[in-house]
Short mmCIF file of C-alpha atoms and ligand atoms in Angstrom, two decimals:
data_model
loop_
_atom_site.label_atom_id
_atom_site.label_comp_id
_atom_site.label_asym_id
_atom_site.label_seq_id
_atom_site.Cartn_x
_atom_site.Cartn_y
_atom_site.Cartn_z
CA MET T 33 0.47 19.92 -3.66
CA SER T 34 2.30 21.09 -0.55
CA SER T 35 5.83 22.48 -0.66
CA LEU T 36 8.96 22.10 1.47
CA ALA T 37 7.73 24.81 3.86
CA ASP T 38 4.79 22.57 4.83
CA TYR T 39 7.14 19.73 5.82
CA LEU T 40 9.85 21.61 7.74
CA ILE T 41 10.25 20.20 11.24
CA ALA T 42 10.58 22.95 13.85
CA ASN T 43 12.61 20.80 16.25
CA ILE T 44 14.61 19.06 13.49
CA ASP T 45 17.74 19.16 15.71
CA GLU T 46 16.06 16.56 17.93
CA VAL T 47 15.26 14.20 15.04
CA PRO T 48 18.06 11.73 14.32
CA SER T 49 18.71 10.74 10.72
CA PRO T 50 17.90 8.87 8.70
CA ALA T 51 14.32 8.79 9.98
CA LEU T 52 10.90 8.02 8.60
CA VAL T 53 8.60 10.93 9.45
CA ILE T 54 4.86 11.08 8.96
CA TYR T 55 2.37 13.94 8.91
CA PRO T 56 -1.10 13.04 10.28
CA ARG T 57 -2.56 16.24 8.79
CA PHE T 58 -1.65 15.00 5.31
CA ILE T 59 -2.92 11.49 6.10
CA GLU T 60 -6.22 13.10 7.12
CA HIS T 61 -6.28 15.04 3.85
CA ASN T 62 -5.70 11.79 1.95
CA ILE T 63 -8.45 9.99 3.88
CA ARG T 64 -10.88 12.83 3.02
CA THR T 65 -9.76 12.82 -0.62
CA VAL T 66 -10.14 9.08 -1.14
CA GLY T 67 -13.62 9.31 0.39
CA GLU T 68 -14.52 12.03 -2.10
CA ILE T 69 -13.27 9.99 -5.07
CA VAL T 70 -14.94 6.75 -3.98
CA GLY T 71 -18.14 8.46 -2.80
CA GLY T 72 -17.86 7.72 0.92
CA TYR T 73 -16.28 4.83 2.81
CA GLU T 74 -18.97 2.19 2.37
CA GLY T 75 -17.36 0.91 -0.85
CA LEU T 76 -13.76 1.24 0.33
CA ARG T 77 -11.65 -1.66 1.58
CA PRO T 78 -8.28 0.08 1.92
CA HIS T 79 -5.14 -2.01 1.62
CA ILE T 80 -2.98 -1.37 4.68
CA LYS T 81 0.23 -2.77 3.17
CA THR T 82 1.34 0.81 2.51
CA HIS T 83 1.42 1.99 6.13
CA LYS T 84 1.28 -1.25 8.21
CA MET T 85 0.44 0.87 11.26
CA SER T 86 -2.37 0.44 13.75
CA GLN T 87 -2.45 4.20 14.38
CA ILE T 88 -3.23 4.91 10.74
CA ALA T 89 -5.74 2.05 10.51
CA ARG T 90 -7.47 3.65 13.51
CA MET T 91 -7.59 6.99 11.66
CA GLU T 92 -9.23 5.20 8.71
CA MET T 93 -11.76 3.56 11.05
CA ALA T 94 -12.53 6.91 12.70
CA ALA T 95 -13.37 8.27 9.22
CA GLY T 96 -15.85 5.44 8.62
CA VAL T 97 -13.82 2.58 7.13
CA THR T 98 -15.20 -0.77 8.32
CA LYS T 99 -13.44 -3.23 5.97
CA PHE T 100 -9.78 -3.72 5.29
CA LYS T 101 -7.48 -5.55 2.94
CA CYS T 102 -3.98 -6.64 3.88
CA ALA T 103 -1.19 -8.83 2.53
CA THR T 104 0.09 -10.90 5.45
CA PRO T 105 -1.32 -12.77 8.45
CA ARG T 106 0.68 -10.35 10.63
CA GLU T 107 -1.14 -7.38 9.10
CA ALA T 108 -4.44 -9.24 9.54
CA GLY T 109 -3.63 -9.91 13.21
CA MET T 110 -2.84 -6.24 13.80
CA LEU T 111 -6.15 -5.20 12.21
CA ALA T 112 -8.14 -7.73 14.25
CA SER T 113 -6.43 -6.61 17.46
CA ILE T 114 -7.67 -3.02 16.99
CA GLY T 115 -11.26 -4.06 16.32
CA ALA T 116 -11.52 -4.52 12.54
CA LYS T 117 -14.22 -7.10 11.86
CA ASP T 118 -13.97 -7.72 8.10
CA ILE T 119 -10.50 -8.48 6.73
CA VAL T 120 -9.36 -9.76 3.34
CA ILE T 121 -5.88 -11.27 3.29
CA ALA T 122 -5.02 -10.64 -0.36
CA TYR T 123 -2.27 -13.18 -0.56
CA HIS T 124 -2.10 -16.79 -1.65
CA ILE T 125 -2.05 -19.02 1.41
CA VAL T 126 0.19 -22.05 0.96
CA GLY T 127 2.33 -24.26 3.21
CA PRO T 128 2.41 -23.47 6.94
CA GLN T 129 0.71 -20.10 6.32
CA VAL T 130 -2.52 -22.13 6.31
CA HIS T 131 -2.04 -22.70 10.03
CA ARG T 132 -1.50 -19.00 10.67
CA VAL T 133 -4.84 -18.24 9.05
CA ILE T 134 -6.53 -20.95 11.12
CA GLU T 135 -4.88 -19.53 14.23
CA LEU T 136 -6.31 -16.11 13.37
CA ARG T 137 -9.78 -17.68 13.13
CA HIS T 138 -9.31 -19.25 16.57
CA THR T 139 -7.89 -16.09 18.18
CA HIS T 140 -10.53 -13.78 16.70
CA PRO T 141 -13.71 -15.85 16.31
CA ASP T 142 -15.85 -12.72 15.84
CA VAL T 143 -13.82 -11.48 12.86
CA THR T 144 -14.54 -12.42 9.24
CA PHE T 145 -11.33 -13.41 7.45
CA LYS T 146 -11.28 -14.01 3.72
CA VAL T 147 -8.28 -15.15 1.72
CA ILE T 148 -7.66 -15.26 -2.02
CA ALA T 149 -6.93 -18.35 -4.10
CA ASP T 150 -6.49 -19.39 -7.72
CA ASP T 151 -5.24 -22.99 -7.56
CA PRO T 152 -7.38 -26.14 -7.14
CA GLY T 153 -4.63 -27.96 -5.19
CA ALA T 154 -4.13 -25.09 -2.74
CA ILE T 155 -7.90 -24.80 -2.32
CA ALA T 156 -8.16 -28.53 -1.53
CA LEU T 157 -5.41 -28.31 1.11
CA LEU T 158 -7.01 -25.25 2.69
CA SER T 159 -10.35 -27.04 2.79
CA GLU T 160 -8.77 -30.09 4.44
CA ALA T 161 -6.99 -27.98 7.06
CA CYS T 162 -10.09 -25.90 7.86
CA GLN T 163 -12.20 -29.05 8.20
CA ALA T 164 -9.67 -30.63 10.55
CA ALA T 165 -9.55 -27.44 12.65
CA GLU T 166 -13.35 -27.07 12.60
CA VAL T 167 -13.26 -23.54 11.23
CA THR T 168 -14.60 -21.88 8.10
CA VAL T 169 -12.60 -19.50 5.94
CA GLY T 170 -14.03 -17.35 3.15
CA ILE T 171 -12.40 -17.49 -0.27
CA LEU T 172 -12.28 -14.87 -3.01
CA ILE T 173 -11.07 -16.09 -6.38
CA ASP T 174 -8.06 -14.06 -7.42
CA LEU T 175 -8.79 -13.08 -11.02
CA ASN T 176 -6.08 -12.29 -13.57
CA THR T 177 -7.39 -9.35 -15.57
CA GLY T 178 -4.06 -8.55 -17.22
CA LEU T 179 -1.38 -8.05 -14.56
CA ASN T 180 -0.24 -11.65 -15.11
CA ARG T 181 1.23 -11.82 -11.59
CA THR T 182 -1.28 -14.21 -10.03
CA GLY T 183 -4.88 -15.16 -10.61
CA ALA T 184 -7.23 -17.44 -12.47
CA GLN T 185 -8.29 -16.60 -16.00
CA PRO T 186 -11.66 -14.84 -16.17
CA GLY T 187 -14.71 -16.69 -17.50
CA ASP T 188 -14.99 -20.49 -17.41
CA PRO T 189 -11.73 -21.19 -15.48
CA ALA T 190 -12.96 -18.89 -12.69
CA LEU T 191 -16.42 -20.47 -12.78
CA ARG T 192 -14.85 -23.95 -12.33
CA LEU T 193 -12.96 -22.67 -9.27
CA ALA T 194 -16.12 -21.09 -7.88
CA ARG T 195 -17.90 -24.47 -8.08
CA LEU T 196 -14.95 -26.17 -6.40
CA ILE T 197 -14.86 -23.67 -3.52
CA HIS T 198 -18.65 -23.64 -3.21
CA ASP T 199 -18.63 -27.43 -2.69
CA ALA T 200 -15.52 -27.57 -0.46
CA PRO T 201 -16.12 -28.26 3.26
CA GLY T 202 -14.51 -25.69 5.57
CA LEU T 203 -14.62 -22.99 2.89
CA THR T 204 -17.23 -20.48 1.77
CA PHE T 205 -17.19 -18.98 -1.69
CA GLU T 206 -17.25 -15.22 -1.19
CA GLY T 207 -16.55 -13.72 -4.60
CA LEU T 208 -13.80 -12.23 -6.73
CA HIS T 209 -10.60 -10.31 -6.12
CA VAL T 210 -8.90 -8.21 -8.79
CA TYR T 211 -5.65 -6.28 -8.60
CA ASP T 212 -5.10 -4.06 -11.62
CA GLY T 213 -1.45 -3.10 -11.15
CA HIS T 214 -0.93 -3.24 -14.93
CA VAL T 215 -3.33 -0.39 -15.67
CA ALA T 216 -1.52 2.54 -17.26
CA GLY T 217 -1.82 5.02 -20.11
CA ASP T 218 -0.07 8.05 -21.56
CA THR T 219 -3.13 10.14 -20.77
CA ASP T 220 -5.69 9.90 -17.99
CA GLU T 221 -8.31 8.90 -20.55
CA LEU T 222 -6.17 5.97 -21.71
CA ARG T 223 -5.55 4.93 -18.10
CA GLN T 224 -9.26 4.99 -17.39
CA ALA T 225 -9.97 2.98 -20.54
CA ALA T 226 -7.42 0.36 -19.45
CA ALA T 227 -9.03 0.19 -15.99
CA GLN T 228 -12.43 -0.29 -17.63
CA THR T 229 -11.12 -3.13 -19.82
CA SER T 230 -9.68 -4.83 -16.73
CA ILE T 231 -12.83 -4.55 -14.64
CA ASP T 232 -15.13 -5.59 -17.50
CA LEU T 233 -13.55 -9.04 -17.25
CA ALA T 234 -14.55 -9.24 -13.58
CA THR T 235 -18.06 -8.00 -14.32
CA GLU T 236 -18.54 -10.71 -16.97
CA THR T 237 -17.12 -13.37 -14.67
CA ARG T 238 -19.39 -12.30 -11.81
CA SER T 239 -22.43 -12.67 -14.10
CA LEU T 240 -21.29 -16.08 -15.27
CA ILE T 241 -20.93 -17.35 -11.70
CA GLU T 242 -24.26 -15.86 -10.63
CA GLN T 243 -25.96 -17.45 -13.67
CA ALA T 244 -24.67 -20.79 -12.33
CA ALA T 245 -26.68 -20.04 -9.16
CA ILE T 246 -23.59 -19.49 -7.02
CA PRO T 247 -24.03 -16.28 -4.99
CA VAL T 248 -21.24 -13.70 -5.25
CA ASN T 249 -21.12 -11.73 -2.01
CA GLU T 250 -18.28 -9.43 -2.91
CA VAL T 251 -16.14 -8.24 -5.79
CA VAL T 252 -13.15 -6.34 -4.42
CA ALA T 253 -11.02 -4.65 -7.03
CA SER T 254 -8.21 -2.27 -7.82
CA GLY T 255 -5.26 -0.45 -6.45
CA SER T 256 -4.45 3.20 -7.00
CA ARG T 257 -4.19 2.80 -10.77
CA GLY T 258 -7.84 2.02 -11.40
CA PHE T 259 -9.92 2.48 -8.25
CA ASP T 260 -11.69 5.65 -9.41
CA VAL T 261 -13.04 3.80 -12.46
CA THR T 262 -13.88 0.56 -10.67
CA ALA T 263 -15.66 2.40 -7.84
CA ARG T 264 -18.29 3.46 -10.42
CA GLN T 265 -19.14 -0.10 -11.53
CA GLY T 266 -22.34 -1.68 -10.25
CA SER T 267 -20.59 -5.06 -10.28
CA VAL T 268 -17.90 -3.93 -7.80
CA ASP T 269 -18.68 -3.88 -4.08
CA ASN T 270 -15.40 -2.54 -2.74
CA VAL T 271 -12.26 -0.91 -4.08
CA SER T 272 -8.92 -1.52 -2.40
CA PRO T 273 -6.21 1.03 -3.16
CA GLY T 274 -3.47 1.41 -0.57
CA THR T 275 -0.74 3.85 -1.61
CA TRP T 276 -3.11 6.82 -1.37
CA THR T 277 -2.67 6.90 2.45
CA LEU T 278 0.94 8.09 2.24
CA TRP T 279 1.43 8.64 -1.53
CA ASP T 280 4.80 8.57 -3.29
CA THR T 281 6.54 9.89 -6.40
CA GLY T 282 6.20 6.52 -8.16
CA TYR T 283 2.45 7.10 -8.40
CA GLY T 284 2.41 10.89 -8.03
CA ASP T 285 4.37 11.24 -11.28
CA VAL T 286 1.92 9.17 -13.33
CA LEU T 287 -1.45 9.48 -11.58
CA ASP T 288 -3.40 12.70 -11.36
CA PHE T 289 -4.99 12.34 -7.89
CA PRO T 290 -4.80 15.21 -5.35
CA PHE T 291 -3.13 13.19 -2.56
CA GLU T 292 -0.30 14.67 -0.49
CA TRP T 293 3.03 13.08 0.43
CA ALA T 294 2.42 12.05 4.05
CA ALA T 295 5.62 10.06 4.72
CA ILE T 296 9.06 11.52 4.17
CA VAL T 297 12.55 10.30 4.97
CA VAL T 298 14.66 12.88 6.75
CA SER T 299 18.30 12.51 5.80
CA ARG T 300 21.45 14.50 6.48
CA VAL T 301 24.52 15.22 4.42
CA ILE T 302 27.38 13.21 5.90
CA SER T 303 30.18 13.99 3.45
CA ARG T 304 31.12 16.19 0.48
CA PRO T 305 33.73 14.05 -1.34
CA ASP T 306 34.11 16.62 -4.17
CA LYS T 307 32.81 20.03 -5.22
CA ASP T 308 29.57 18.77 -6.80
CA LEU T 309 29.27 15.52 -4.81
CA VAL T 310 26.99 15.10 -1.81
CA THR T 311 26.71 11.95 0.31
CA LEU T 312 23.51 11.38 2.27
CA ASP T 313 22.83 8.95 5.13
CA ALA T 314 19.88 7.54 3.14
CA GLY T 315 20.99 4.31 1.51
CA ASN T 316 19.06 1.10 0.90
CA LYS T 317 18.20 0.77 4.61
CA ALA T 318 16.44 4.14 4.67
CA VAL T 319 14.66 4.38 1.31
CA ALA T 320 13.54 1.21 -0.45
CA PRO T 321 15.79 0.24 -3.36
CA ASP T 322 13.09 -1.61 -5.32
CA THR T 323 12.67 1.07 -7.96
CA VAL T 324 15.15 2.27 -10.54
CA ALA T 325 16.89 5.55 -9.63
CA PRO T 326 15.85 8.10 -8.62
CA HIS T 327 14.74 6.33 -5.45
CA PHE T 328 13.49 9.60 -3.95
CA ARG T 329 12.88 13.26 -4.70
CA ILE T 330 14.44 16.02 -2.59
CA LEU T 331 11.76 18.47 -1.52
CA GLY T 332 12.44 22.11 -2.35
CA LEU T 333 14.92 21.42 -5.17
CA ASP T 334 13.70 22.26 -8.70
CA ASP T 335 16.31 20.15 -10.51
CA GLN T 336 17.01 16.77 -8.99
CA PRO T 337 20.55 15.39 -8.50
CA GLU T 338 22.09 12.51 -10.39
CA PHE T 339 22.09 9.24 -8.41
CA LEU T 340 25.58 7.72 -8.21
CA ILE T 341 26.79 5.13 -5.68
CA ARG T 342 24.12 3.61 -3.47
CA ASN T 343 24.91 1.29 -0.52
CA GLU T 344 23.23 0.22 2.71
CA GLU T 345 23.93 3.47 4.55
CA HIS T 346 25.11 5.82 1.79
CA GLN T 347 23.62 7.59 -1.18
CA LEU T 348 26.11 9.52 -3.29
CA LEU T 349 24.57 12.26 -5.45
CA ARG T 350 25.93 14.65 -8.08
CA TRP T 351 24.31 17.97 -7.24
CA PRO T 352 22.55 19.71 -10.16
CA LYS T 353 24.45 22.57 -11.83
CA GLY T 354 23.31 26.03 -10.79
CA HIS T 355 22.14 24.90 -7.32
CA LYS T 356 24.25 25.48 -4.21
CA PRO T 357 25.04 22.09 -2.67
CA PRO T 358 24.08 21.57 0.99
CA ARG T 359 26.70 21.41 3.74
CA VAL T 360 27.64 18.47 5.93
CA GLY T 361 25.01 18.22 8.66
CA ASP T 362 22.21 19.85 6.63
CA ALA T 363 18.90 18.01 6.74
CA LEU T 364 17.07 17.10 3.53
CA TYR T 365 13.46 15.94 3.16
CA LEU T 366 13.12 13.00 0.76
CA VAL T 367 9.88 11.80 -0.85
CA PRO T 368 10.29 8.05 -1.57
CA ALA T 369 9.60 6.67 -5.03
CA HIS T 370 7.97 3.63 -3.40
CA VAL T 371 6.55 4.37 0.01
CA CYS T 372 5.16 0.88 0.89
CA THR T 373 8.54 -0.83 0.85
CA THR T 374 10.21 2.21 2.41
CA VAL T 375 7.87 2.08 5.43
CA ASN T 376 8.62 -1.62 5.76
CA LEU T 377 12.28 -0.77 6.51
CA TRP T 378 11.39 1.07 9.72
CA ASP T 379 10.37 0.01 13.23
CA GLU T 380 8.82 3.37 14.01
CA ALA T 381 7.84 6.68 12.45
CA PHE T 382 8.47 10.14 13.86
CA VAL T 383 5.12 11.92 13.96
CA ILE T 384 5.04 15.62 13.08
CA ASP T 385 2.18 17.53 14.68
CA ASP T 386 0.15 20.41 13.24
CA ASN T 387 2.68 22.94 14.57
CA GLY T 388 5.51 21.23 12.71
CA ASN T 389 7.02 19.63 15.81
CA TRP T 390 8.14 16.05 16.25
CA SER T 391 5.89 15.14 19.16
CA GLU T 392 5.73 11.33 19.33
CA THR T 393 6.66 8.11 17.52
CA TRP T 394 4.27 5.49 16.19
CA PRO T 395 5.31 1.84 15.77
CA ILE T 396 5.16 0.22 12.33
CA ASP T 397 3.58 -2.68 14.17
CA ALA T 398 2.72 -4.95 11.24
CA ARG T 399 5.95 -4.63 9.24
CA GLY T 400 7.76 -7.77 8.12
CA HIS T 401 5.94 -11.06 7.65
C1 PLP C 62 -3.29 -7.27 -4.27
C2 PLP C 62 -3.13 -5.80 -4.08
N1 PLP C 62 -4.21 -5.07 -3.84
C3 PLP C 62 -4.14 -3.73 -3.64
C4 PLP C 62 -2.93 -3.08 -3.67
C5 PLP C 62 -2.88 -1.62 -3.39
O1 PLP C 62 -2.62 -0.96 -4.55
P1 PLP C 62 -1.86 0.41 -4.70
O2 PLP C 62 -0.54 0.28 -4.07
O3 PLP C 62 -1.82 0.55 -6.18
O4 PLP C 62 -2.71 1.45 -4.08
C6 PLP C 62 -1.77 -3.82 -3.95
C7 PLP C 62 -0.47 -3.15 -4.05
O5 PLP C 62 0.55 -3.73 -4.37
C8 PLP C 62 -1.87 -5.22 -4.15
O6 PLP C 62 -0.79 -5.98 -4.40
#
């Protein structure tokens, strides 16, 4: 794991704050590392919701990634525009979003788009719309293996949906989609056991559907919590973690993978309201507030501060005893607890080159919806 010295920006005086900064050398390390864990890029369908950036998707493609997963039609459009040919939109398409998917099919006729579904009514509407527009869209059944966020129950309920999709005009049945965001354990062994339990349900469901003579072209499974285990299953074609690209403390504190922080928020001290109080310019608009405090870790500080008031622009901290507080104007390097939602707050990222200089900015071109 790299230390503060590896993140220091030589021309920091030119970088305004707060700012999202990214380090391509650490992204490259993470791309190499995920390839080593998965055993190459053939079985990897990385989720791009973490970075939402065409520049990083291009780096993944340069390494050998040919398939992607994303959450929104905007992300799918960005991927198609840079030459990705096989895209799963891992989100339930309802209401007018149906037309955005059809539009994508029209705009990029040479790209395969697959969406996920778990509801017979939504599947019927999608089929109707695709038929009317004279396009075909691939469907993966979203399977609930324990997260209980979305998804059909494994086994017979999923088989019934597979039959429905298989017979629906305008749709092709492609396979199964699993997100195992519930997988956890006090030890790595327990985590791996939980990932195995989750994926076993998909394996059994795949067999059931295949026994009914419905071909399953793809099972795509897992985020960062279980992808190492699911990548080893013969029943899984692709794994789809996303956070590994930039990594964050939310996962880094509980998962034992050798990824590096590749996105940092640079913040400055803007006030010292009392002896042990420090106010940063990194409030909810700079670092995503969708985790409980601490929302970030300050690089180079052994004991972390206490999080006090947090507003749009301000983060008030009580500095840890025995550590000299920074002065107004000092720059701090913050590792977000949740990097995906933090990146989504920014229009652009400051890119730090191999010599530690801010050299260019990259747009977060697929942020938002
Ligand atoms: C459906 C789905 N697939 C994959 C991922 C990527 O997983 P992770 O962030 O654990 O790497 C997510 C993340 O939220 C997700 O919602």
